[in-house]
Structures are given as structure tokens and as C-alpha cells.
Short mmCIF file of C-alpha atoms in Angstrom, two decimals:
data_model
loop_
_atom_site.label_atom_id
_atom_site.label_comp_id
_atom_site.label_asym_id
_atom_site.label_seq_id
_atom_site.Cartn_x
_atom_site.Cartn_y
_atom_site.Cartn_z
CA MET A 33 135.74 -145.57 56.06
CA PHE A 34 135.09 -143.48 58.89
CA GLU A 35 138.75 -142.24 59.46
CA HIS A 36 138.05 -139.74 56.48
CA PHE A 37 135.06 -137.93 58.21
CA GLY A 38 136.43 -137.57 61.82
CA ARG A 39 135.96 -139.36 65.39
CA GLY A 40 132.23 -138.12 65.32
CA TRP A 41 131.41 -140.42 62.38
CA GLY A 42 133.55 -143.06 63.86
CA PHE A 43 131.50 -143.23 67.28
CA TYR A 44 128.33 -142.92 65.28
CA HIS A 45 129.53 -146.04 63.12
CA ILE A 46 130.56 -147.83 65.88
CA PHE A 47 127.87 -147.71 68.42
CA SER A 48 124.69 -147.55 66.27
CA LEU A 49 126.01 -150.48 64.28
CA PHE A 50 126.84 -152.42 67.41
CA PHE A 51 123.15 -152.13 68.96
CA GLU A 52 121.43 -152.81 65.31
CA ASN A 53 123.43 -155.88 65.19
CA LEU A 54 122.82 -157.09 68.55
CA PHE A 55 119.12 -157.01 67.95
CA THR A 56 119.40 -158.56 64.80
CA LEU A 57 121.56 -161.34 66.09
CA MET A 58 118.64 -162.07 68.51
CA THR A 59 116.21 -162.44 65.52
CA GLU A 60 118.79 -165.08 64.16
CA PHE A 61 119.12 -167.06 67.27
CA ILE A 62 115.29 -167.06 67.40
CA GLY A 63 115.18 -168.81 63.96
CA MET A 64 118.34 -171.02 64.75
CA THR A 65 116.58 -172.49 67.81
CA ALA A 66 113.07 -173.00 66.52
CA GLY A 67 113.92 -176.22 64.78
CA LEU A 68 115.86 -177.55 67.88
CA VAL A 69 113.00 -176.82 70.37
CA LEU A 70 110.55 -178.73 68.16
CA LEU A 71 113.00 -181.80 68.57
CA GLY A 72 112.30 -181.62 72.23
CA ILE A 73 115.59 -179.66 73.25
CA PRO A 74 114.89 -177.08 75.79
CA LEU A 75 115.21 -173.49 74.66
CA TRP A 76 118.40 -172.88 77.12
CA LEU A 77 120.29 -176.08 75.37
CA SER A 78 119.24 -175.02 71.93
CA THR A 79 120.61 -171.68 72.37
CA LEU A 80 123.73 -172.83 73.79
CA LEU A 81 124.35 -175.41 70.93
CA SER A 82 123.71 -172.77 68.39
CA LEU A 83 126.06 -170.42 70.16
CA LEU A 84 128.69 -172.98 70.18
CA LEU A 85 128.38 -173.77 66.85
CA VAL A 86 128.82 -170.23 65.68
CA ILE A 87 131.57 -169.41 67.80
CA SER A 88 133.39 -172.67 66.63
CA VAL A 89 133.73 -170.71 63.33
CA ALA A 90 136.67 -168.59 64.96
CA ILE A 91 138.88 -171.70 65.36
CA PHE A 92 139.24 -172.07 61.53
CA THR A 93 142.56 -170.84 60.39
CA GLY A 94 142.69 -168.15 57.40
CA TYR A 95 140.29 -166.13 55.38
CA TRP A 96 139.77 -168.71 52.64
CA THR A 97 139.02 -171.24 55.05
CA LYS A 98 136.18 -169.32 56.50
CA GLU A 99 135.04 -167.80 53.08
CA ARG A 100 134.53 -171.29 51.95
CA LEU A 101 132.62 -172.46 54.73
CA ALA A 102 130.48 -169.25 54.47
CA LEU A 103 129.68 -169.95 50.76
CA PHE A 104 128.81 -173.68 51.82
CA VAL A 105 126.66 -172.65 54.37
CA GLY A 106 124.79 -169.95 51.94
CA ALA A 107 124.28 -172.52 49.20
CA LEU A 108 122.39 -174.72 51.67
CA ASN A 109 119.72 -172.12 51.80
CA LEU A 110 118.22 -173.83 48.53
CA VAL A 111 116.21 -176.19 50.84
CA PHE A 112 113.83 -173.00 50.77
CA VAL A 113 113.30 -173.66 47.02
CA ILE A 114 112.70 -177.23 47.62
CA VAL A 115 109.93 -176.53 50.32
CA THR A 116 108.40 -173.92 48.10
CA PHE A 117 107.92 -176.76 45.56
CA ILE A 118 106.57 -179.21 48.28
CA THR A 119 103.97 -176.61 49.10
CA ARG A 120 102.68 -176.65 45.36
CA PRO A 121 102.20 -173.07 44.75
CA SER A 122 99.91 -171.80 42.38
CA ILE A 123 101.52 -169.65 39.74
CA SER A 124 98.62 -168.07 38.60
CA ASP A 125 97.89 -167.12 41.97
CA ILE A 126 101.09 -165.56 42.59
CA GLY A 127 100.88 -163.68 39.26
CA ARG A 128 97.48 -162.48 40.31
CA ALA A 129 98.79 -161.35 43.75
CA PHE A 130 101.52 -159.39 42.13
CA ALA A 131 99.02 -157.59 39.55
CA SER A 132 96.44 -156.93 42.04
CA TRP A 133 98.67 -155.77 44.90
CA ASN A 134 96.89 -154.09 47.80
CA VAL A 135 97.53 -153.18 51.62
CA PRO A 136 95.94 -155.57 53.78
CA GLU A 137 93.46 -153.75 56.05
CA LEU A 138 95.33 -154.87 59.28
CA LEU A 139 98.58 -153.18 57.76
CA GLN A 140 97.13 -149.84 56.70
CA GLY A 141 98.05 -148.04 59.70
CA SER A 142 101.66 -149.21 59.85
CA LEU A 143 102.45 -150.07 56.28
CA ILE A 144 105.44 -147.50 56.40
CA TRP A 145 107.14 -149.36 59.33
CA TYR A 146 106.93 -152.60 57.30
CA ILE A 147 108.47 -150.88 54.13
CA VAL A 148 111.33 -149.44 56.14
CA ALA A 149 111.67 -152.45 58.08
CA THR A 150 111.87 -154.57 54.74
CA ILE A 151 114.68 -152.16 53.18
CA GLY A 152 116.27 -152.31 56.49
CA ASN A 153 116.45 -155.98 56.20
CA THR A 154 117.61 -156.12 52.83
CA VAL A 155 120.21 -153.67 52.69
CA ALA A 156 121.17 -153.41 56.05
CA PRO A 157 124.04 -151.33 57.48
CA TRP A 158 126.00 -154.01 58.73
CA MET A 159 125.95 -155.64 55.39
CA ILE A 160 127.68 -152.35 54.03
CA PHE A 161 130.59 -152.52 56.79
CA PHE A 162 130.82 -156.08 56.54
CA GLN A 163 131.40 -156.06 52.74
CA GLY A 164 134.07 -153.19 53.14
CA SER A 165 135.77 -154.80 55.64
CA ALA A 166 135.72 -158.25 53.83
CA ILE A 167 137.06 -156.68 50.69
CA ILE A 168 140.07 -155.29 52.53
CA ASP A 169 140.85 -158.55 54.57
CA LYS A 170 140.60 -160.63 51.12
CA GLY A 171 143.15 -158.36 49.63
CA ILE A 172 140.87 -157.16 46.57
CA THR A 173 142.16 -154.23 44.59
CA ALA A 174 140.81 -151.85 41.91
CA LYS A 175 141.63 -154.57 39.15
CA ASP A 176 139.27 -157.02 40.55
CA LEU A 177 136.53 -154.29 41.08
CA ARG A 178 134.54 -155.82 38.17
CA LEU A 179 134.41 -159.16 39.60
CA ALA A 180 133.47 -157.90 42.91
CA ARG A 181 130.50 -156.11 41.45
CA ILE A 182 129.37 -159.19 39.68
CA ASP A 183 129.87 -160.91 42.89
CA THR A 184 127.70 -158.33 44.62
CA ILE A 185 124.88 -158.59 42.01
CA ILE A 186 124.73 -162.54 42.18
CA GLY A 187 124.43 -162.31 46.01
CA SER A 188 121.67 -159.85 45.79
CA VAL A 189 119.72 -161.58 43.20
CA CYS A 190 120.09 -165.08 45.21
CA GLN A 191 118.98 -163.18 48.47
CA VAL A 192 115.64 -161.95 46.94
CA PHE A 193 114.91 -165.08 45.26
CA ILE A 194 115.28 -166.93 48.58
CA ALA A 195 113.11 -164.24 50.13
CA ILE A 196 110.38 -164.76 47.49
CA CYS A 197 110.52 -168.40 48.26
CA CYS A 198 110.04 -167.76 52.21
CA ILE A 199 107.09 -165.57 51.18
CA VAL A 200 105.45 -168.21 48.99
CA ILE A 201 105.93 -170.62 51.69
CA GLY A 202 104.33 -168.55 54.30
CA ALA A 203 101.75 -167.69 52.05
CA SER A 204 100.84 -171.19 51.52
CA LEU A 205 99.67 -171.60 55.24
CA PHE A 206 97.35 -168.68 55.62
CA GLY A 207 93.53 -169.70 55.37
CA GLN A 208 94.75 -173.63 56.10
CA ALA A 209 96.77 -173.51 59.22
CA GLU A 210 94.51 -173.10 62.18
CA ILE A 211 97.25 -171.65 64.65
CA LEU A 212 100.06 -169.47 63.66
CA ASN A 213 101.91 -167.73 66.45
CA GLU A 214 103.27 -164.55 64.77
CA ASP A 215 106.05 -164.57 67.64
CA ASN A 216 107.46 -167.87 67.00
CA PRO A 217 108.71 -169.62 63.81
CA SER A 218 108.09 -172.93 65.50
CA THR A 219 104.46 -172.91 64.77
CA ILE A 220 105.30 -172.42 61.13
CA ILE A 221 107.25 -175.19 61.22
CA MET A 222 104.29 -177.21 63.01
CA ALA A 223 101.97 -175.95 60.34
CA LEU A 224 104.07 -177.22 57.54
CA HIS A 225 104.16 -180.38 59.09
CA ASP A 226 100.54 -180.77 59.31
CA LEU A 227 99.62 -179.58 55.98
CA PHE A 228 102.65 -180.79 53.81
CA GLY A 229 104.21 -183.50 55.82
CA PRO A 230 107.69 -184.14 57.67
CA TRP A 231 109.77 -183.49 54.78
CA ALA A 232 108.55 -179.74 54.27
CA SER A 233 108.83 -178.95 58.12
CA SER A 234 112.01 -180.45 58.67
CA LEU A 235 113.75 -179.05 55.60
CA PHE A 236 111.99 -175.56 56.55
CA GLY A 237 113.30 -175.88 60.23
CA PHE A 238 116.74 -176.92 58.73
CA GLY A 239 116.81 -173.84 56.32
CA LEU A 240 115.78 -171.37 59.40
CA PHE A 241 118.62 -172.84 61.44
CA ASN A 242 121.31 -172.59 58.65
CA ALA A 243 120.07 -169.11 57.37
CA GLY A 244 120.35 -168.02 61.13
CA PHE A 245 123.77 -169.38 61.37
CA LEU A 246 125.15 -167.99 58.27
CA ALA A 247 123.75 -164.49 59.14
CA ALA A 248 125.09 -164.72 63.04
CA ILE A 249 128.56 -165.07 61.56
CA THR A 250 128.53 -162.27 59.17
CA ILE A 251 126.69 -159.96 61.45
CA SER A 252 129.26 -160.55 64.50
CA LEU A 253 132.18 -160.19 61.93
CA SER A 254 130.81 -156.79 60.97
CA SER A 255 130.63 -155.61 64.61
CA SER A 256 134.31 -157.28 65.20
CA TRP A 257 135.70 -155.41 62.29
CA THR A 258 133.99 -152.13 63.04
CA PHE A 259 135.06 -151.99 66.73
CA ALA A 260 139.00 -153.23 65.54
CA GLU A 261 139.33 -150.72 62.69
CA ALA A 262 137.96 -147.99 65.05
CA PHE A 263 140.55 -148.84 67.81
CA ASN A 264 143.35 -149.87 65.29
CA TRP A 265 143.34 -153.57 66.67
CA LYS A 266 144.35 -156.57 64.58
CA HIS A 267 141.37 -157.65 62.80
CA SER A 268 142.04 -160.23 59.73
CA LEU A 269 140.45 -163.51 59.54
CA ASN A 270 143.95 -164.73 58.81
CA ASN A 271 144.86 -163.98 62.33
CA LYS A 272 144.32 -166.75 65.05
CA ILE A 273 142.67 -165.79 68.17
CA LYS A 274 145.78 -165.45 70.06
CA GLU A 275 146.88 -163.06 67.45
CA ALA A 276 143.89 -160.81 67.21
CA PRO A 277 142.18 -161.30 70.68
CA LYS A 278 140.21 -158.23 70.84
CA PHE A 279 138.89 -158.62 67.79
CA TYR A 280 137.55 -162.15 68.34
CA LEU A 281 136.33 -161.06 71.85
CA VAL A 282 133.94 -158.67 70.41
CA TYR A 283 132.93 -161.56 67.67
CA ILE A 284 132.10 -163.91 70.74
CA GLY A 285 130.84 -161.30 73.01
CA SER A 286 128.22 -160.20 70.83
CA LEU A 287 127.11 -163.59 70.27
CA VAL A 288 126.97 -164.41 73.98
CA LEU A 289 124.97 -161.31 74.69
CA ALA A 290 122.45 -161.88 71.93
CA ALA A 291 122.03 -165.58 72.92
CA LEU A 292 121.43 -164.46 76.70
CA LEU A 293 118.92 -161.96 75.58
CA ILE A 294 116.39 -164.45 73.92
CA LEU A 295 116.24 -166.27 76.82
CA ILE A 296 114.24 -163.46 78.72
CA PRO A 297 110.86 -164.63 79.22
CA ASP A 298 107.89 -163.20 77.18
CA LEU A 299 110.07 -161.26 74.73
CA PRO A 300 107.58 -159.83 71.98
CA PHE A 301 110.00 -161.49 69.35
CA ASN A 302 107.91 -160.34 66.15
CA PHE A 303 107.84 -156.47 67.46
CA ILE A 304 111.71 -156.74 68.06
CA ALA A 305 112.37 -158.08 64.58
CA VAL A 306 110.22 -155.51 62.85
CA LEU A 307 111.80 -152.88 65.22
CA THR A 308 115.09 -153.82 64.33
CA GLN A 309 115.01 -154.05 60.82
CA ALA A 310 113.27 -150.64 60.73
CA ILE A 311 115.83 -149.14 62.55
CA GLY A 312 118.49 -150.65 60.22
CA GLY A 313 116.51 -148.63 57.50
CA MET A 314 116.89 -145.60 59.37
CA LEU A 315 120.50 -145.71 59.92
CA MET A 316 120.97 -146.38 56.34
CA VAL A 317 120.24 -142.58 55.42
CA PRO A 318 123.56 -141.28 57.21
CA VAL A 319 125.40 -144.30 55.82
CA LEU A 320 124.60 -143.70 52.48
CA ILE A 321 124.95 -139.86 52.40
CA PHE A 322 128.72 -140.54 54.00
CA ILE A 323 129.41 -143.05 50.94
CA MET A 324 128.10 -140.79 48.45
CA ILE A 325 130.56 -137.93 49.91
CA LEU A 326 133.44 -140.23 50.03
CA THR A 327 132.93 -141.77 46.34
CA ASN A 328 132.53 -138.40 45.11
CA ASN A 329 136.12 -137.40 46.72
CA LYS A 330 138.37 -137.28 43.71
CA LYS A 331 141.35 -137.40 46.20
CA TYR A 332 140.40 -140.79 47.31
CA MET A 333 138.68 -142.25 44.57
CA GLY A 334 140.71 -141.06 41.64
CA GLU A 335 139.70 -142.39 38.43
CA TYR A 336 136.97 -144.47 40.11
CA LYS A 337 134.99 -141.36 41.37
CA ASN A 338 131.28 -141.54 40.76
CA SER A 339 129.92 -140.78 37.41
CA LEU A 340 127.09 -138.49 36.73
CA PHE A 341 124.55 -141.39 36.48
CA THR A 342 125.99 -143.08 39.73
CA ASN A 343 125.35 -139.82 41.55
CA ILE A 344 121.98 -139.23 40.02
CA TRP A 345 120.86 -142.56 41.05
CA GLY A 346 122.66 -142.86 44.48
CA TRP A 347 121.09 -139.42 45.44
CA VAL A 348 117.59 -140.70 44.23
CA VAL A 349 118.14 -143.52 46.38
CA VAL A 350 118.84 -141.47 49.57
CA GLY A 351 116.03 -139.00 48.73
CA VAL A 352 113.34 -141.86 48.66
CA LEU A 353 114.84 -143.58 51.65
CA ALA A 354 115.00 -140.38 53.62
CA SER A 355 111.43 -139.30 52.67
CA LEU A 356 110.10 -142.82 54.02
CA ILE A 357 111.93 -142.22 57.45
CA VAL A 358 110.27 -138.87 57.52
CA MET A 359 106.82 -140.35 56.90
CA LEU A 360 107.37 -143.00 59.24
CA PHE A 361 108.22 -140.60 62.08
CA TYR A 362 105.23 -138.44 61.00
CA GLU A 363 103.00 -141.55 61.02
CA THR A 364 104.30 -142.73 64.32
CA PHE A 365 104.19 -139.42 66.40
CA TRP A 366 101.88 -137.03 64.78
CA ILE A 367 98.86 -138.87 63.48
#
């Protein structure tokens, strides 16, 4: 994408995405290791086992095999739905929470941070670049555009549904669990065990590991595709490691670096998670602006150039997100 806008956009694309991806990878490793640590495995060994599992994906041959593996892993996130039912949520309480939504006093001074972080987590820059590169690698053409859009819609709905389940699970612990360390997902697993039994905690721990495993794969691939496209390296998932060594070096290297960083003692994991997603939300503004410019270019888009409705909707989204970023900076540095 960035070749249409010059080297400046290319370098911004590469380095901003890489560092945002790196810190996001750290949060995924935190989730992956949480359940293993509770089983009595030391943190360093839990991290090593998680790292080796994610790296092992590189040995599979062909886009088709890796895609089916990712779809299977993604389907396993249904365990969060099962845990939600185990916590016996009250539909009436959930309805009241939506109807009478308010900002907790504890969050009133940092609400914008959490809103931007939520946006950055839901629609992160790496997702856009991953999808673009994956579509090229898979060989999707304009005739497949309708099915590709349906695929994106299904994925978006499933993601939000699973996120809702996780929120409901977390809400079931407030006021009932005595100790919830916000910097450590292991305490959530222990609280689920104490309140709802071993099945709830085991399934939730597996879900965290599984979600982190899938995200680690896709985030690392996003970084690899970014560097490979920028420097014109071979970068297809149909290539074996010896055929595209630089592509897989970035994939493995980013994983190793993220795994090493979470071993640093006393890291504020919760702060890192929120900050990383907030940065992702900030980076979305220039990314979306360039996408809107590109998709309005008749030379490149031809008959698929944006319609009037798409332009209005797209620029409204850009405007709202940019306004939130301005409010975030104002709240952070001037209030």
C-alpha cells in the first residue's frame, strides 16, 4: 500500500507498526503464560514453551495449511462462551448495565484513554496491514470482493461477541472475589476457580492461552509482511523458511524479543496493555487517512473507487477518532 505514497509513508508504516506490534505481542504472551504459571510451571519455562509453540507455525508448508490452523485456533475461543454460562449471568442485570451506563468515579479522569485504547484494540493498525497482505498472499481478486467483505463482517461480529463474553465473565467477579490483581490475569483464573469451580478456571485459562496464541501468530505475521513488502523480500506463506529467510527472521525475531521483555521483573503489565492499545488507536488516524486517499484514487481503484456514502461514512470515522485523540492529548498534558 505504502509504495503509492512514497518512502516517508513506508518508513512510518514500518517502524510505528513494528513497535506497536512488539508491545501488543507482550500482552499476548502474558495471557499465554498465565495458565501455565498456575500449573506450577516457572514463568521463564512457560514463556519458552509458548514461544516455541508460536514459532512452530512457521514450519507448516503453504498458505492453506496455516490459514486452516488459524481458523481452528480461532474457533476454540468458543470456550469463553461456555465459561460465560458457567458464571450464570443475569440477563436482567446485563440489560440494566447497558440501559443505565455510567462512568465509574475511578475512571472519570482517564476515560478518554480507555475509549481510545478500546478502539485501538478493536481495530488496530496491524489488523489492517495483516488483512491486506493476507488477501494478496491468498490470491483474492476483485471477483472475490463480496465474499471477502462477508468474511470481514463475520469476523468482526464474532470478535465483539467473544469480547462481550469476556466482559461478562470479568463482571461476575467484582464484589465476590477478594483479591484481583489488575496486573496479572492469573488472579482472575484463581478467582474463577474459587467462585465457580475448576472447570470455569481451566477453560478460561485455556481460552487466554488460545487467544494469545492466535494473536501472536497474526501480529508477528503483520510485522513480517510489513518489512518484507517494504524491502522487497520474498514474503509468501507458501514459501518455506529457506526460501524466505528474512521474512521468517522478522516473524521469529519479534516473537523472541516480546517473550524476553515480559521476563523483566516488576513490569506494569496492565499499564503496558492500555498504553499499547491507546497508541494503536492514535496510529489509526494517519492509517485511515491514507486508506481514504488511496480508495478515492480512480487510477488505482477504477470502478471500485469509493461511493459518496462510503466517503461520508469513512471521513466521519476519521473525524471522530481524530477528535478523540485531540481530547486525549488535552486531557493528558493540559488538564
